[in-house]
CSV table of C-alpha atoms and ligand atoms in Angstrom, one decimal:
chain,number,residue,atom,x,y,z
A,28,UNK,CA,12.7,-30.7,0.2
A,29,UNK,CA,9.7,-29.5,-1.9
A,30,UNK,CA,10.7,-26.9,-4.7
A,31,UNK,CA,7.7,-24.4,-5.3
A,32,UNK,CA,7.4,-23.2,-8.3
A,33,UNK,CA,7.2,-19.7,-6.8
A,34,UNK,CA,8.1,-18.2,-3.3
A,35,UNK,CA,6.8,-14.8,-2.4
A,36,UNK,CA,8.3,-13.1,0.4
A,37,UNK,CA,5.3,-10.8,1.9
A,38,UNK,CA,1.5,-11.2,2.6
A,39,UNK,CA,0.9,-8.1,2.3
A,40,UNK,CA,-1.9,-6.7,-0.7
A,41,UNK,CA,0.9,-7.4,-3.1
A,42,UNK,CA,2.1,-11.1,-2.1
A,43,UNK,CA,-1.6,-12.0,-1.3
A,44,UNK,CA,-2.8,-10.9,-5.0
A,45,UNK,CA,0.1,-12.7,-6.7
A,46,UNK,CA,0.1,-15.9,-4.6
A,47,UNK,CA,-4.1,-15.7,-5.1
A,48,UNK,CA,-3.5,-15.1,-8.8
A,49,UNK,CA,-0.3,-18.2,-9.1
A,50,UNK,CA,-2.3,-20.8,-7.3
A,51,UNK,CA,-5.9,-20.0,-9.9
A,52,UNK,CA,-3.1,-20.8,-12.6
A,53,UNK,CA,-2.4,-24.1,-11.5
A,54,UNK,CA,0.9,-23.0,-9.5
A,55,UNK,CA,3.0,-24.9,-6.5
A,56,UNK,CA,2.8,-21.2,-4.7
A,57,UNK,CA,4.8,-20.8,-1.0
A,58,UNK,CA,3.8,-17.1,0.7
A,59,UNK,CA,6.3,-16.4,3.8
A,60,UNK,CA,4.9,-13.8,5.8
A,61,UNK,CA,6.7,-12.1,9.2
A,62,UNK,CA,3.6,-11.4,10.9
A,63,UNK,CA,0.9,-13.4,12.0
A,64,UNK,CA,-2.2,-12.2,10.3
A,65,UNK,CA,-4.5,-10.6,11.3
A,66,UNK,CA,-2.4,-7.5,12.0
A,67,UNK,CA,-2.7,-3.8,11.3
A,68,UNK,CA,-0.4,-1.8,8.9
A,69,UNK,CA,0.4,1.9,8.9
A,70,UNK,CA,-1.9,3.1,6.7
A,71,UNK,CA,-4.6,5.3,6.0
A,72,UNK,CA,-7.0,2.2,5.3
A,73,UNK,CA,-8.5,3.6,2.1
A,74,UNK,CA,-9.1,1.7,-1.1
A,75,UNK,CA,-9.2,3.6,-4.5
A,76,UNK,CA,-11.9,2.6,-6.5
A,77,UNK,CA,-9.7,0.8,-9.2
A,78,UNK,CA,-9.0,-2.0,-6.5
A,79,UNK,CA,-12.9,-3.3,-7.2
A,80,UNK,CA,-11.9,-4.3,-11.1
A,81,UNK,CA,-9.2,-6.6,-9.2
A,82,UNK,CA,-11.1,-8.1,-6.5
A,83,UNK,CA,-13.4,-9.1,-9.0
A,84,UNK,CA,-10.9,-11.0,-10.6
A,85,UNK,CA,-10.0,-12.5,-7.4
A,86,UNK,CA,-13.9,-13.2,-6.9
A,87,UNK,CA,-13.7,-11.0,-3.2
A,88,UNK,CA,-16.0,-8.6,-4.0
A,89,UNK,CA,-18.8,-9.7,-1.9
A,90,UNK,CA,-16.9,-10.4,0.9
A,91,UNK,CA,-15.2,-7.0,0.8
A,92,UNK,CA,-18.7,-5.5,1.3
A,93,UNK,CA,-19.0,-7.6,4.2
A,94,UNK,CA,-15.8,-6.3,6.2
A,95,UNK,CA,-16.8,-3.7,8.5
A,96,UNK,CA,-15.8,-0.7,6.6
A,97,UNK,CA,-16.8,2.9,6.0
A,98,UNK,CA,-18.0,4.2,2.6
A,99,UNK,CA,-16.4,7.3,1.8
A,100,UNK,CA,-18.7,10.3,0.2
A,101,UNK,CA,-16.3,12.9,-0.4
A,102,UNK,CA,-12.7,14.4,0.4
A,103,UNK,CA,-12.0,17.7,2.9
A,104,UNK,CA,-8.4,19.3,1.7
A,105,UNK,CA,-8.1,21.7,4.7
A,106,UNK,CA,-5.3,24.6,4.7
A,107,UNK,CA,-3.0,25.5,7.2
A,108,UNK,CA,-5.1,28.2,8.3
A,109,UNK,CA,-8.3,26.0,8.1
A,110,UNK,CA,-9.7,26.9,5.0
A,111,UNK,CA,-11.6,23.9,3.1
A,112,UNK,CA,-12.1,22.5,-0.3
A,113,UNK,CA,-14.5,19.7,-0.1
A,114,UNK,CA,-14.7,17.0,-3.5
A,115,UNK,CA,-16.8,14.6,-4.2
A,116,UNK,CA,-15.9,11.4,-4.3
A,117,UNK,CA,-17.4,8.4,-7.1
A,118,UNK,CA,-20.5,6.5,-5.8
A,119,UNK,CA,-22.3,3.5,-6.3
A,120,UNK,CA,-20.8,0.2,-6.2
A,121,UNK,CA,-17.3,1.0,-7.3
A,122,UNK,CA,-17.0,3.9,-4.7
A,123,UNK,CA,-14.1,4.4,-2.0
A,124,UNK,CA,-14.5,2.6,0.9
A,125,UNK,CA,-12.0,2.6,4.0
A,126,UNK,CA,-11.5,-0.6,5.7
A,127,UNK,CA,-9.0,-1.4,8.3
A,128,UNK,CA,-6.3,-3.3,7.3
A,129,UNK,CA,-6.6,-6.2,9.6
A,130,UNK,CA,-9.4,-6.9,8.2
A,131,UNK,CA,-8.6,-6.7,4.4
A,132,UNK,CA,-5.4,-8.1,4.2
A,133,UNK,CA,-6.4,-10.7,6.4
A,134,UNK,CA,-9.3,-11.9,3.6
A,135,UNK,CA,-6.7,-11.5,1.1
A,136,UNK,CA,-4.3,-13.8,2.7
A,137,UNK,CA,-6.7,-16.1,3.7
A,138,UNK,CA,-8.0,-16.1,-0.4
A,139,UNK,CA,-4.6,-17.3,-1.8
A,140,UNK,CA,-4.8,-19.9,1.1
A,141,UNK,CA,-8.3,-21.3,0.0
A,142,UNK,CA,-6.9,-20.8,-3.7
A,143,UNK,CA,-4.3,-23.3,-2.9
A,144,UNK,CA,-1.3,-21.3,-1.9
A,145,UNK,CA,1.0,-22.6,1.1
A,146,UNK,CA,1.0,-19.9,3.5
A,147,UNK,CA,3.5,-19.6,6.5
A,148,UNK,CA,3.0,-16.9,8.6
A,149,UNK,CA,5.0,-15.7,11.8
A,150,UNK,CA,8.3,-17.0,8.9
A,151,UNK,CA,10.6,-14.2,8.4
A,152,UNK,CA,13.0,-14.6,5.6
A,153,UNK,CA,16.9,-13.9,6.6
A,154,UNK,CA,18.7,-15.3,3.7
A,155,UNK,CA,18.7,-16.0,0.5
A,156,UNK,CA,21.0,-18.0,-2.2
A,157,UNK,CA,20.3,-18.5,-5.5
A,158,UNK,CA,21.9,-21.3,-8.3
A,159,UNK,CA,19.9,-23.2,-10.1
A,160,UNK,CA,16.9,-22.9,-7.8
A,161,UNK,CA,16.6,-19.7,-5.1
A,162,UNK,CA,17.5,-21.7,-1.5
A,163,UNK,CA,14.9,-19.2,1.2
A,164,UNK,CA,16.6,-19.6,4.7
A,165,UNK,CA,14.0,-17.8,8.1
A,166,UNK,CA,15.3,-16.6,10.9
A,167,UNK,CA,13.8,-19.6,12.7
A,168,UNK,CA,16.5,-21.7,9.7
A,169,UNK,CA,13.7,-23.1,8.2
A,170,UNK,CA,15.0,-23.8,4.8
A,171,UNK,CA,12.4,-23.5,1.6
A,172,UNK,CA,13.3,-24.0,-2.5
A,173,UNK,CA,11.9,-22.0,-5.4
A,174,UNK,CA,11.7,-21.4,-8.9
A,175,UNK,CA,10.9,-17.9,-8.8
A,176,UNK,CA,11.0,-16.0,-5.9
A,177,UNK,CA,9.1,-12.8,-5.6
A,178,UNK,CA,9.9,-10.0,-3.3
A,179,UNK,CA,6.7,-8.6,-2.1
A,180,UNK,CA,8.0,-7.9,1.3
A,181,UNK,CA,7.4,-3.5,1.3
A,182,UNK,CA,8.9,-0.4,1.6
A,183,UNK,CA,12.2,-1.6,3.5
A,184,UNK,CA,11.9,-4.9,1.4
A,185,UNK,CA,14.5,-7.7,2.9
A,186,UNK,CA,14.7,-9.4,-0.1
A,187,UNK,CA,15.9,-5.9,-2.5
A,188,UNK,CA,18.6,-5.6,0.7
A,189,UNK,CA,19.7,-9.3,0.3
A,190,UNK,CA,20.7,-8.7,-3.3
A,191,UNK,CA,22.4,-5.5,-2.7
A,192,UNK,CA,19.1,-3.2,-4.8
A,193,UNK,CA,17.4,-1.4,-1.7
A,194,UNK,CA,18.2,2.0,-2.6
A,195,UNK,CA,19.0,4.8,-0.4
A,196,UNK,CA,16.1,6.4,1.3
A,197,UNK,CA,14.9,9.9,-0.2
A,198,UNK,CA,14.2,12.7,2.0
A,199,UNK,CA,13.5,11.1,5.7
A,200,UNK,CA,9.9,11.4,6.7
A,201,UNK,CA,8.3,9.6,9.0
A,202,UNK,CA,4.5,8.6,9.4
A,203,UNK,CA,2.4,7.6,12.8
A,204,UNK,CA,-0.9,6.1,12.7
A,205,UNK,CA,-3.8,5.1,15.2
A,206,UNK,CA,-7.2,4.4,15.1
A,207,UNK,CA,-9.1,6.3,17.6
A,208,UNK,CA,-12.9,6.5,18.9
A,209,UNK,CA,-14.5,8.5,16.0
A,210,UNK,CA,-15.2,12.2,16.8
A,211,UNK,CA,-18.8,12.7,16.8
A,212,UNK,CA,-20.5,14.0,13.5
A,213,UNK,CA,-17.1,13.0,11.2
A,214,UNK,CA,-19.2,12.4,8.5
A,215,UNK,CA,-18.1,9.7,5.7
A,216,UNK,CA,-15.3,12.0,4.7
A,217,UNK,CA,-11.4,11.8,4.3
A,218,UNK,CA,-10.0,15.0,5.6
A,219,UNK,CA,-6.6,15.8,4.1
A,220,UNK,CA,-5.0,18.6,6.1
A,221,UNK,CA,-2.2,20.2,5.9
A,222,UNK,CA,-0.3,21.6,9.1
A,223,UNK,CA,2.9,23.7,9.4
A,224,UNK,CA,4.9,20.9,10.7
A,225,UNK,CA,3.5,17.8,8.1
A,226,UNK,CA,0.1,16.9,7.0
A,227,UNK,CA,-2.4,14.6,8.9
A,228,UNK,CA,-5.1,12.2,7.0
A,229,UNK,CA,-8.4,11.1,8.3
A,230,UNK,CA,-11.0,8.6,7.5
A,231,UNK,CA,-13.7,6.6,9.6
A,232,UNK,CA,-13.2,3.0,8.9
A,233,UNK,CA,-16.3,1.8,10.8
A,234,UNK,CA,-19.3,3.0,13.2
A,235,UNK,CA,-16.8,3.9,16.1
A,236,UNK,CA,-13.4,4.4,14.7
A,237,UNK,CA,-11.3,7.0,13.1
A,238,UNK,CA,-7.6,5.8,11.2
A,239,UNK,CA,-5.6,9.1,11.7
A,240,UNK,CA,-2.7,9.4,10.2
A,241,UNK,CA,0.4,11.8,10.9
A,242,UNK,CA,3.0,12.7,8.3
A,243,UNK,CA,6.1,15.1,9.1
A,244,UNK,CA,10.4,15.5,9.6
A,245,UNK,CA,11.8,13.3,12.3
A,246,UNK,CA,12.1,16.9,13.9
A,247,UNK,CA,8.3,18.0,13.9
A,248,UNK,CA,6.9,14.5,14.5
A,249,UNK,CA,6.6,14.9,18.1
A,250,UNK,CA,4.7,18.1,17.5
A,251,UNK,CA,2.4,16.6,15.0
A,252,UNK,CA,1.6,14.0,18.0
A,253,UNK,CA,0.6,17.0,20.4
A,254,UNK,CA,-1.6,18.5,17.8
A,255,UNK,CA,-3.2,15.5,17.2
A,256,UNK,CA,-3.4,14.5,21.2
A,257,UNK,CA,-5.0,18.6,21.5
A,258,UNK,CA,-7.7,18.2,18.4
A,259,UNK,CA,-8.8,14.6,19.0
A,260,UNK,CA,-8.8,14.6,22.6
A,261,UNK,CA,-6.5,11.1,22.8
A,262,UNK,CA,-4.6,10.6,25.7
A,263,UNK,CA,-0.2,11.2,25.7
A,264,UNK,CA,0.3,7.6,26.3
A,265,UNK,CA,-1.4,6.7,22.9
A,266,UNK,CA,-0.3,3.7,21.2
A,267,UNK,CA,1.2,4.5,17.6
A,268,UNK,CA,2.2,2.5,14.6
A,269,UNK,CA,5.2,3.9,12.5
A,270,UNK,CA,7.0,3.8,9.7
A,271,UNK,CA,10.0,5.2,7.4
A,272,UNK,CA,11.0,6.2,5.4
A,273,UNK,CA,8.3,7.5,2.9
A,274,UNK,CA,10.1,7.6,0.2
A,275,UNK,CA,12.8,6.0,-1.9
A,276,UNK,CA,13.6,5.4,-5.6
A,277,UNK,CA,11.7,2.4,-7.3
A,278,UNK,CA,13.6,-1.1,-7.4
A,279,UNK,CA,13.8,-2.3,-11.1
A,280,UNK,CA,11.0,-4.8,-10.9
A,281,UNK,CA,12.5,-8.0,-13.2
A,282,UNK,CA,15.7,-10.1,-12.8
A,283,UNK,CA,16.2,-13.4,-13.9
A,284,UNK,CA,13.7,-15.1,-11.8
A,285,UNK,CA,13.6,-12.5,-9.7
A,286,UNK,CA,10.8,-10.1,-9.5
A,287,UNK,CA,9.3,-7.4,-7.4
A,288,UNK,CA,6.1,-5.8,-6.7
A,289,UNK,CA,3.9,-3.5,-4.9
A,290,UNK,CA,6.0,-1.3,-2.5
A,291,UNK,CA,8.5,-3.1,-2.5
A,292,UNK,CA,9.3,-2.1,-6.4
A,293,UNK,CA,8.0,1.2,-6.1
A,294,UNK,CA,7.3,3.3,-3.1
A,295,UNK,CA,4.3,5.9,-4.2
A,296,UNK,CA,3.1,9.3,-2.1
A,297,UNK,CA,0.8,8.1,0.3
A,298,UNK,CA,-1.3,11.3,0.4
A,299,UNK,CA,-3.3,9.8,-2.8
A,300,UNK,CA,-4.0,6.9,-1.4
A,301,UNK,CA,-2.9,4.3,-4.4
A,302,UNK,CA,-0.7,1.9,-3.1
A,303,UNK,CA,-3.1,-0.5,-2.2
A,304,UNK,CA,-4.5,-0.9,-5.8
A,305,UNK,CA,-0.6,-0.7,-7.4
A,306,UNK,CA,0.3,-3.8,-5.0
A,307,UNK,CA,-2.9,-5.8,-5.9
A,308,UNK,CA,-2.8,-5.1,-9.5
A,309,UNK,CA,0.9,-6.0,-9.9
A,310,UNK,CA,0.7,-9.2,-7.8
A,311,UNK,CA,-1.7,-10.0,-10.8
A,312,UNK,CA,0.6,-9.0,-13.1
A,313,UNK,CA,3.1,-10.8,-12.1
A,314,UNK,CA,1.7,-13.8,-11.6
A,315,UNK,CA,0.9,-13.4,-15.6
A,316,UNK,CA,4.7,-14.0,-16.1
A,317,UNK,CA,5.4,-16.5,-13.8
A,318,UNK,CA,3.1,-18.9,-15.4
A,319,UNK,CA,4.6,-18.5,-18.6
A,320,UNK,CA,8.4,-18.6,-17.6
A,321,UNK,CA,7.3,-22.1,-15.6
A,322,UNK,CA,5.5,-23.1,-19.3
A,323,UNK,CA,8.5,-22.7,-20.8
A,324,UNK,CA,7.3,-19.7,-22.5
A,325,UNK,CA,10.6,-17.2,-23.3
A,326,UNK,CA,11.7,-15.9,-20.5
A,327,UNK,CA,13.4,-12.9,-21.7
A,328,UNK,CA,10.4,-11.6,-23.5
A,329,UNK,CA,8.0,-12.5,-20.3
A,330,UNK,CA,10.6,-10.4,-18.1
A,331,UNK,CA,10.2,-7.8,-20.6
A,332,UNK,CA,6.5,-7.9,-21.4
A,333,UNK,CA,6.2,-8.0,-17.1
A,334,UNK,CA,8.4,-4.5,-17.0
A,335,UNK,CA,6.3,-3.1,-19.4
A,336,UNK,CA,3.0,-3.5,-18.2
A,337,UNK,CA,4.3,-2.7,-14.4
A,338,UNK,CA,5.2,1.1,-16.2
A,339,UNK,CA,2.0,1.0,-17.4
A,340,UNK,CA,0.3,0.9,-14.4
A,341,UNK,CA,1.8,4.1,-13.1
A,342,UNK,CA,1.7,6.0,-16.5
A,343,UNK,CA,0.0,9.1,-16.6
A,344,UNK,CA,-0.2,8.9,-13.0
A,345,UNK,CA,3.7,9.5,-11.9
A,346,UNK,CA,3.2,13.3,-12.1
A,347,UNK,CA,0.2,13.5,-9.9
A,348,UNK,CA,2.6,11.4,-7.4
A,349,UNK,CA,5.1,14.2,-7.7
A,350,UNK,CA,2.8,17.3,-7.0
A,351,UNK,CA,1.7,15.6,-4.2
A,352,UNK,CA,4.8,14.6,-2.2
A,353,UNK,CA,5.6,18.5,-3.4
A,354,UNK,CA,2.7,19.9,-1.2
A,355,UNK,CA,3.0,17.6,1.3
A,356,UNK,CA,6.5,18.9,1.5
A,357,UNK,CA,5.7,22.1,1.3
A,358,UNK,CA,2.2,22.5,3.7
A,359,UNK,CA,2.4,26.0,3.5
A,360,UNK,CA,2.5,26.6,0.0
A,361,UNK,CA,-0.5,23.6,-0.9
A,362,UNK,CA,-2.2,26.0,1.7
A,363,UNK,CA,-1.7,29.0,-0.2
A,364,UNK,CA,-3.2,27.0,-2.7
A,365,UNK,CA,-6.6,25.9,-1.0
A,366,UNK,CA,-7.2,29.9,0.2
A,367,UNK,CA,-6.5,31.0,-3.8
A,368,UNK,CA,-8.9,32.2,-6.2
A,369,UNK,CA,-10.7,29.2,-7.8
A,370,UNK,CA,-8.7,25.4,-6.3
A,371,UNK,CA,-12.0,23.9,-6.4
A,372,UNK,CA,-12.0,23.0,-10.2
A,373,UNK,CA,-8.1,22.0,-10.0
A,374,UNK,CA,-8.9,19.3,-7.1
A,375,UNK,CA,-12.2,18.5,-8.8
A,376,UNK,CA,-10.2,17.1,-11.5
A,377,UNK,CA,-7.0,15.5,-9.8
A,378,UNK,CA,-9.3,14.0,-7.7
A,379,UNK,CA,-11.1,12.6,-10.1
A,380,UNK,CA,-7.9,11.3,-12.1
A,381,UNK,CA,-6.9,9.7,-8.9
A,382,UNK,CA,-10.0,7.9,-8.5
A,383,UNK,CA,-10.7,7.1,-12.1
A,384,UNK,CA,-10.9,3.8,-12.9
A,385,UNK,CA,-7.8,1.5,-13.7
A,386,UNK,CA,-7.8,-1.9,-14.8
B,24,FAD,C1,1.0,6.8,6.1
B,24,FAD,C2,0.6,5.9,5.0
B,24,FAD,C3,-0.7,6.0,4.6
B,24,FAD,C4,-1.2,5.2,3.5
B,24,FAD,N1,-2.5,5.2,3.1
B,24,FAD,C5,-2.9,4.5,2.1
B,24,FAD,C6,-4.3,4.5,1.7
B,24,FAD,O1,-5.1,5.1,2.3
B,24,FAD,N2,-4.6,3.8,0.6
B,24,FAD,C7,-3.7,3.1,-0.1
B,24,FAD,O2,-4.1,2.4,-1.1
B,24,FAD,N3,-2.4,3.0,0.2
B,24,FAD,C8,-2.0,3.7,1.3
B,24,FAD,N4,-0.7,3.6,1.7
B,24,FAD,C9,0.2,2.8,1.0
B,24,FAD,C10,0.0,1.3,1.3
B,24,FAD,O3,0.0,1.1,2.7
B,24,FAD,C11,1.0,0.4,0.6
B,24,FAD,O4,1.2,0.9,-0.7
B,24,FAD,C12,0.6,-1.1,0.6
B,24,FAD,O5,0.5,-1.6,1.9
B,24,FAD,C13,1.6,-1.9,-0.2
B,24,FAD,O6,1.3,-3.2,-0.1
B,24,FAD,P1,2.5,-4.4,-0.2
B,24,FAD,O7,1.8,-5.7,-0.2
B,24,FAD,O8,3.4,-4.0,-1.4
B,24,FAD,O9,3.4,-4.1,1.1
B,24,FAD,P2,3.0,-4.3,2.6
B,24,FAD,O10,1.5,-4.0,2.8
B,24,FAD,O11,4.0,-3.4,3.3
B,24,FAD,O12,3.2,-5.8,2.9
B,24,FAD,C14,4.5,-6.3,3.0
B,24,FAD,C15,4.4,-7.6,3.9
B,24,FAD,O13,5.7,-8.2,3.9
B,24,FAD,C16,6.0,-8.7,5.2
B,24,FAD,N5,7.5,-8.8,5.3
B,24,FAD,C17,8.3,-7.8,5.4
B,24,FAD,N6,9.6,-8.2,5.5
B,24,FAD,C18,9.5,-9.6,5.5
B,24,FAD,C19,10.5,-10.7,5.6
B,24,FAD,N7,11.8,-10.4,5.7
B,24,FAD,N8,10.0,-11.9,5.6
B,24,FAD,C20,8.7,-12.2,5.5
B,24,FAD,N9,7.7,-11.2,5.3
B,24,FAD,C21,8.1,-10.0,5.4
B,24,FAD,C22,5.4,-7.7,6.1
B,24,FAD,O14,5.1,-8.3,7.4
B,24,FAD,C23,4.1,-7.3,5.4
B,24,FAD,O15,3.0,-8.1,5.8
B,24,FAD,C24,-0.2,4.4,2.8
B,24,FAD,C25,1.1,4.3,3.2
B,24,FAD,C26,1.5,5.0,4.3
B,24,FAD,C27,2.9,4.9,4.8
């Protein structure tokens, strides 16, 4: 049996980046992936701006522009009583664009494949044993060998359960998704609005369709799904993707060759829409340290060096995380917020820390 230098667990943004990234440096790099791409994800399809400094690096940014996509002008935070604050949002060439995530994590995925990488989709990893090398067992009991294995595998990540690190979940939440025929006259907006039972987000992500998003309890979802069925005119029997729980406490991210990334490290607020550009940026990251623990570099210090610079990503940036899962909790008093005096500078300027640009 082959052993690969390094096995990631997960396809997603985080396991595509970091498998892209391993292979450029000359790595024997294995991706297992559950699904068979291309798939959609329960999300609300935006990019930040910061992701275009690493799609560079991974020399997609030309074929990001050619995805069908939408390019988003400005944001609509919308109270409970539909009061608006509209923000601008940057433009140019390192602007926001939404794109669905088919599409984009497909052209990842396909990236780390043309950079080299093995990549087995439709391989879902069950178990997991580690002496000197980590034995990967699938649920099909394929067996694989690695190195390093990387658990890139998201929010409910199977590898953080395997060795006993998944934390609890924080308070339950649950979010729906669809994309639905685009209501005429949308505009190239993402409309954040916030509704007494949860919060919905919405972005066109092409000519003809709208990614809607629905975030509330497990007791106000359902009502969430009429409001949406009433205002967009979709039919009961839509189809929704789902997920839970939204939040949970972060997963130290290095263990003797053992490291995580993207959600599956660190779960962040969806409402800011960041999670994209944290998975892609610490794929790369990571894949930093796995080249020099397979060099022979010191592997205590490249462990050390990797936590670091995963903080660092999220510094300065952990607050903003926490005032926004506090008005998402809390619809009615971010909407007493949007109908006060002056919000306009105060969202000018969050908004414009969220979509400053990160390395
Ligand atoms: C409602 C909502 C809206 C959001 N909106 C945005 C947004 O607009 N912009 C943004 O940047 N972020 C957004 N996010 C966050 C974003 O979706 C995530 O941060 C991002 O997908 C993380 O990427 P990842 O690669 O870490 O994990 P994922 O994208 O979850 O990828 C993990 C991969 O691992 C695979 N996998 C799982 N288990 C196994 C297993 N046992 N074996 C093999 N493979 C496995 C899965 O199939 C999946 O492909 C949103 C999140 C939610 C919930």
């Amino acid at each position: 049996m082959q052993t690969f230098d390094v096995a990631i667990v997960g396809g997603g943004p985080a396991g595509s980046s970091c498998a892209a990234f391993c292979a450029m440096a000359g790595l024997e790099t294995l991706v297992l992936e559950r699904a068979r791409f291309p798939r959609e994800k329960v999300c609300g399809d935006c990019l930040n701006p910061s992701c275009w400094r690493v799609l560079e690096r991974l020399g997609l940014t030309q074929r990001v522009w050619g995805l069908s996509h939408s390019k988003l002008t400005s944001v609509d935070f919308i109270a409970i009583d539909g009061r608006k604050v509209s923000v601008n949002l940057p433009t140019g060439n390192h602007c926001e664009l939404s794109i669905k995530r088919s599409l984009f994590d497909d052209l990842l995925l396909k990236r780390a494949c043309e950079l080299g990488a093995h990549v087995r989709e439709g391989t879902t990893v069950t178990a997991l044993v580690h002496d000197q090398d980590w034995k990967i067992e699938t649920a099909t009991r394929e067996r694989f060998r690695a190195r390093i294995l990387i658990g890139a595998d998201g929010r409910n990540s199977t590898v953080a359960r395997l060795r006993n690190l998944l934390p609890r979940p924080e308070r339950e939440r649950v979010a729906l998704q669809a994309h639905i025929p685009l209501p005429l006259n949308f505009d190239q907006r993402i409309v954040l609005q916030f509704l007494r039972e949860g919060y919905s987000g919405q972005a066109p992500v092409n000519e003809n369709e709208l990614n809607l998003c629905l975030v509330g309890k497990p007791s106000t979802i359902s009502r969430l799904r009429h409001w949406a069925q009433r205002q967009f005119e979709i039919p009961a029997n839509q189809r929704w993707r789902t997920i839970t729980p939204l939040a949970r406490s972060s997963v130290p991210c290095a263990h003797e060759n053992l490291l995580f990334i993207g959600d599956a490290a660190r779960v962040v607020e969806p409402f800011t829409g960041e999670g994209i550009y944290y998975a892609l940026r610490s794929g790369e990251l990571v894949a930093r340290t796995i080249a020099k623990i397979i060099s022979g570099k010191d592997r205590q210090s490249a462990l050390r060096e990797f936590s670091g610079a995963s903080a660092e990503i999220y510094r300065g940036r952990l607050w903003i995380n926490r005032l926004a899962r506090t008005a998402v909790l809390s619809p009615r008093v971010a909407s007493l917020f949007i109908q006060a005096a002056r919000p306009q500078s105060i969202l000018d300027s969050l908004t414009a820390k969220i979509v400053s640009p990160k390395l």
